Amino acid sequence: MANVTIVGAAGYTGQETLDRVLAHPSLELYAVGSDSLAGRDATALDPRLNRNGGRRVPRFITNEAALSVDADITFVCLSHEEAAALEPRTGGVVVDLSGAHRLRDADLYATWYGFHHPHPESLAGWVYGLPELVEVHGRLIANPGCYATATLLALGPLRDHVEPTSVVVDAKSGMTGAGRTPRASTHAGFVLENLSPYKVGSHQHVPEIAQFLGFPITFTPHLLPVRRGLLATCYVQSTGADLRAVLEEHYAGSAVVTVLPDGVAPELGRVQGTDAAEIGVFQDRFTDRTIVICALDNLGKGAAGQAVQNVNRLFGFPDTAGLRLPGVLV
Amino acid sequence: MANVTIVGAAGYTGQETLDRVLAHPSLELYAVGSDSLAGRDATALDPRLNRNGGRRVPRFITNEAALSVDADITFVCLSHEEAAALEPRTGGVVVDLSGAHRLRDADLYATWYGFHHPHPESLAGWVYGLPELVEVHGRLIANPGCYATATLLALGPLRDHVEPTSVVVDAKSGMTGAGRTPRASTHAGFVLENLSPYKVGSHQHVPEIAQFLGFPITFTPHLLPVRRGLLATCYVQSTGADLRAVLEEHYAGSAVVTVLPDGVAPELGRVQGTDAAEIGVFQDRFTDRTIVICALDNLGKGAAGQAVQNVNRLFGFPDTAGLRLPGVLV
Amino acid sequence: MANVTIVGAAGYTGQETLDRVLAHPSLELYAVGSDSLAGRDATALDPRLNRNGGRRVPRFITNEAALSVDADITFVCLSHEEAAALEPRTGGVVVDLSGAHRLRDADLYATWYGFHHPHPESLAGWVYGLPELVEVHGRLIANPGCYATATLLALGPLRDHVEPTSVVVDAKSGMTGAGRTPRASTHAGFVLENLSPYKVGSHQHVPEIAQFLGFPITFTPHLLPVRRGLLATCYVQSTGADLRAVLEEHYAGSAVVTVLPDGVAPELGRVQGTDAAEIGVFQDRFTDRTIVICALDNLGKGAAGQAVQNVNRLFGFPDTAGLRLPGVLV
Amino acid sequence: MANVTIVGAAGYTGQETLDRVLAHPSLELYAVGSDSLAGRDATALDPRLNRNGGRRVPRFITNEAALSVDADITFVCLSHEEAAALEPRTGGVVVDLSGAHRLRDADLYATWYGFHHPHPESLAGWVYGLPELVEVHGRLIANPGCYATATLLALGPLRDHVEPTSVVVDAKSGMTGAGRTPRASTHAGFVLENLSPYKVGSHQHVPEIAQFLGFPITFTPHLLPVRRGLLATCYVQSTGADLRAVLEEHYAGSAVVTVLPDGVAPELGRVQGTDAAEIGVFQDRFTDRTIVICALDNLGKGAAGQAVQNVNRLFGFPDTAGLRLPGVLV
């Protein structure tokens, strides 16, 4: 059993990480940090916690205190800027679910995240934790962004098989992707019956995607009137390879990512509430483009599920331990 | 390990039952029946089934064939009228998720379900499977309706403590409660941004509720623009007892039903995708009524979760085996 | 032509009032106040304003400045507490869309609105502007609350024909009813796929309803995952009268309120975006209760539409001038 | 006053056309056809029709009978195949809201609509009714598809200023775009909390778009969990022109189409329930693509609103007569 601290446990990603840790056969919850809930019981987060047996959640402590705990694993669920300020003090594993350690070029933070990175020299020490595409190792894991995960699951294995200038990604995300802080743009009176593009051609996940692919892409995100789930529709031109075959081979052994049969399109409805991802591949009938679509849950494979999966890899646990991978949810 | 057949596995309740059986440590799937999918592979129901290890789902057979299989447990997920026509041939346990065996008075079927019951004499042999309120036993289980489950979880323990003529129940259900068959009333163009009362004062779950309580109630269901979940707001007048205390005592040991702390209201969002139920109790400030609110997932505790829980009781498995009871889902 | 000032024009009710004033054949927009938009062009509220001909919207001024304008009609769309502080200085008509002048008993404000009313003596001078039930007159109009409007349209004409202690009202509102200020409870990540009861048995519209009916009622509001619309399901026991007949006679001449034929239930979908209301009447088949259901748009008949209708009555304009009353919107 | 017949008046487009005709100052409703409602009163379509004054709707007749009426204008709201079979018998104007007369090459119907066109020789006589891009004339109008309208409003004026092979269109539509017939794919239990791509790379509106632009495009539609509204995100590479300037000039005089200011993105929420369209123009910061986004209501500018606008052009009525063009709807 490895023990776990969650810092920033009251946000969406912290709460979902907590849920997976509680369900994980080899992880033990040690401390939960939240500045807004410090000193309060677990029922302050959810009234059902600690009521009916099962593993108990300790009282919330401050994030500062939680970071001082000498845990085997620390999940950091803070804002980008707060996470960037951290100096990991313990010898344990740190999984940062923010964007603070995903980019190697520290100068990009000022442009895309709005702050100067306080520890530019440390960035080289973090591993980009996308286990289907990267050999996860070491003790510092930068957990990928939700849009980047969906885009790279679709395009990562095709990196050397598509025309770099051909790539267009049109993405759509559920509202939990916007974080829990209330804003005008997250008000249900704005969101319901609406679809709104935002940061058109200028989203901060593009440098993250470009860093992995080796070339820039065109990317437009849209906010959907759904609670959870993210779908990326990717348009590419092949340099000759059979793109479906490349993807099917790449994910042949995966219990997390499924390449759907010919003619079947991914849907949010099948991946919501799970840590799975689906990929569909289509040949356009009018042009020479291939359309690769990836669906996942922004809080699952796009955040907390991937964070736990990274830990599973580092500790040699089964890849799907603690993950939610049901088969036939309606 | 007990082996299981699911009849009508391609509908909402069948599919959710299948999902729980696959996750259950002591149940083994033996046969799945569906007239619409007979002869086809499991991927016809969900493209991810049988793709990535785990327990495999056999090819679909007809419902007739599935009923002939000599399984230890048969979950019947057919229409009310189809289920009523069954003559259980095997010695195994039968859990009927339809309404066909819930009412003891066969004459009520003509009025409330629109058909004459073909086996009126058999109705006395079925046990109403609401495990928090009934000692489940025998081999024939009539799984309660979703509205009836929510109403009776809230009011069953209060049966002798409220004025019978005072009871009003205003219920709201997600759209999977309407079944999978497409109708004008289930078209998303009708449902989205809508709220529609239906069968006002004349829903077929009222006789089922009245049979248990011993007196009739006023009941109005409404269709919500949500996929899953059901909430029943119940208005009662106490005959003197502290209704909150009665409920807290009744559910003190339950891992499925939680009585929320004073001032906390149940919400669909916390029970969706789970087999749990939440109950809130409020004293009206203007009149002498108490308001008892119960939330659950119509496909979970309102259908498939309760069906599996009934089996757990009959076979002595842990009460929550195979159920979905996460703690802090967003 | 009467000229109009709107104070608090950037909130939901202000914006909807503005829309109706622009469409009204006998009203001319004179000034629009908004502290958040003061000094900015109308396109700051909506990018399409002032772009394509039609009546032009002036630059926003502060609410203080807007209140000083000597307009024929002032629509006040401020918070309850801000509106209570007003001392109407002009000789023009003032329509207050907040709750600040609806209650005659000033003491109730401390309990139900959380502030001591600064002008208790003035409350008797305001007329409760529910034109289907009250003879609107004078120059100070307290526009009713959205829940109160739906409840009183259903129950007002029945006031002398129902058992006072029998009345239970279960209400459901769209999210624009919660105002535009972002809160945890209005975050789409909380609202979507959710239904949440709130202020159970203790909503501030109950004293407003009780003041009109002459007796208290039991009332529970719920927040729906819809943008607009409100439905009140009212349970009553008749003292003998044919309640449908009473309602049909009362609304026989109304172009705004329709009593639906027997067996037809009101729906949000038919009234959204309109200033109309629908009423359905049902006799319960199990008990002696009658169920009266009213649907309206919380921003239409529940706020801005009613405000304009009140002005129409005061000025002798046609009752439906400027209102949105389409026939067959999908 | 011109008199009007609507054929297929009980579907979504028929109903919305009826609503606009009733609000139009120069159109008079003469006959309404519907095979499902023939012989019934207007309240069969909507219980509020003919109840409260205003213009009255006649009893429904069969579509066959409606087509025989000698009306000045006939709106045809039938299925593609039914509309293709028509032989316009009268001398009046016919506006076909289906796809049956949009394509000049009759051979395309077998591939994209699934039937052999019965009147291939007649196709040249129909004018493609997109009034912002085509000089509408004659008496036979093929009303454009909703996806085609949004795409062509965005790209039509840019036809000679973009690289033909660069064009990718990613479109998202509300559920009324799928027509009123209930299907598995329109069931709210499938649609809610879902986003589903469909006909990926093979939608029948592509030939319609290509016919106008002169070159094929890549196009993927997605079904949204919203009732109404459609948004097309178009990716193009300019051949040198300032694409924003071209669009602003083209729509400078339009009361229907608005090019939004720099940095403002179109949203469904602002165009729903209206006959307006919004266009946003963005330069990608990472690649040399321009992103042009168009939002409209699929039943408004995407169907019934455009049909009425075409009639306004043919008869010399004001362009916006009978249209819904509010300014500041929430």
Tab-separated table of C-alpha atoms in Angstrom, chain D residues 21-22 25 49 65 79 85 94 110 132 162 177 184 190 199 201 203-204 211-212 274 279 291 304 311 327:
chain	number	residue	atom	x	y	z
D	21	VAL	CA	-46.996	33.800	-41.544
D	22	LEU	CA	-49.353	34.589	-38.656
D	25	PRO	CA	-48.261	42.051	-41.996
D	49	LEU	CA	-54.164	28.532	-31.362
D	65	ALA	CA	-55.872	19.062	-50.836
D	79	SER	CA	-39.846	15.013	-46.790
D	85	ALA	CA	-42.540	14.079	-56.518
D	94	VAL	CA	-43.590	27.637	-54.377
D	110	ALA	CA	-29.565	8.712	-55.704
D	132	GLU	CA	-27.727	37.341	-49.049
D	162	VAL	CA	-9.616	31.185	-50.036
D	177	GLY	CA	-32.557	19.915	-36.999
D	184	ALA	CA	-33.177	6.083	-31.483
D	190	PHE	CA	-29.396	9.257	-25.972
D	199	LYS	CA	-22.436	11.099	-41.301
D	201	GLY	CA	-17.325	13.082	-44.080
D	203	HIS	CA	-23.365	14.489	-45.242
D	204	GLN	CA	-25.828	15.316	-48.022
D	211	GLN	CA	-22.356	23.377	-55.959
D	212	PHE	CA	-22.362	26.943	-54.716
D	274	THR	CA	-34.569	34.383	-34.064
D	279	ILE	CA	-20.463	35.688	-38.029
D	291	ILE	CA	-11.428	30.697	-38.581
D	304	ALA	CA	-38.643	28.999	-41.922
D	311	VAL	CA	-40.972	35.511	-50.196
D	327	GLY	CA	-32.101	42.664	-29.992
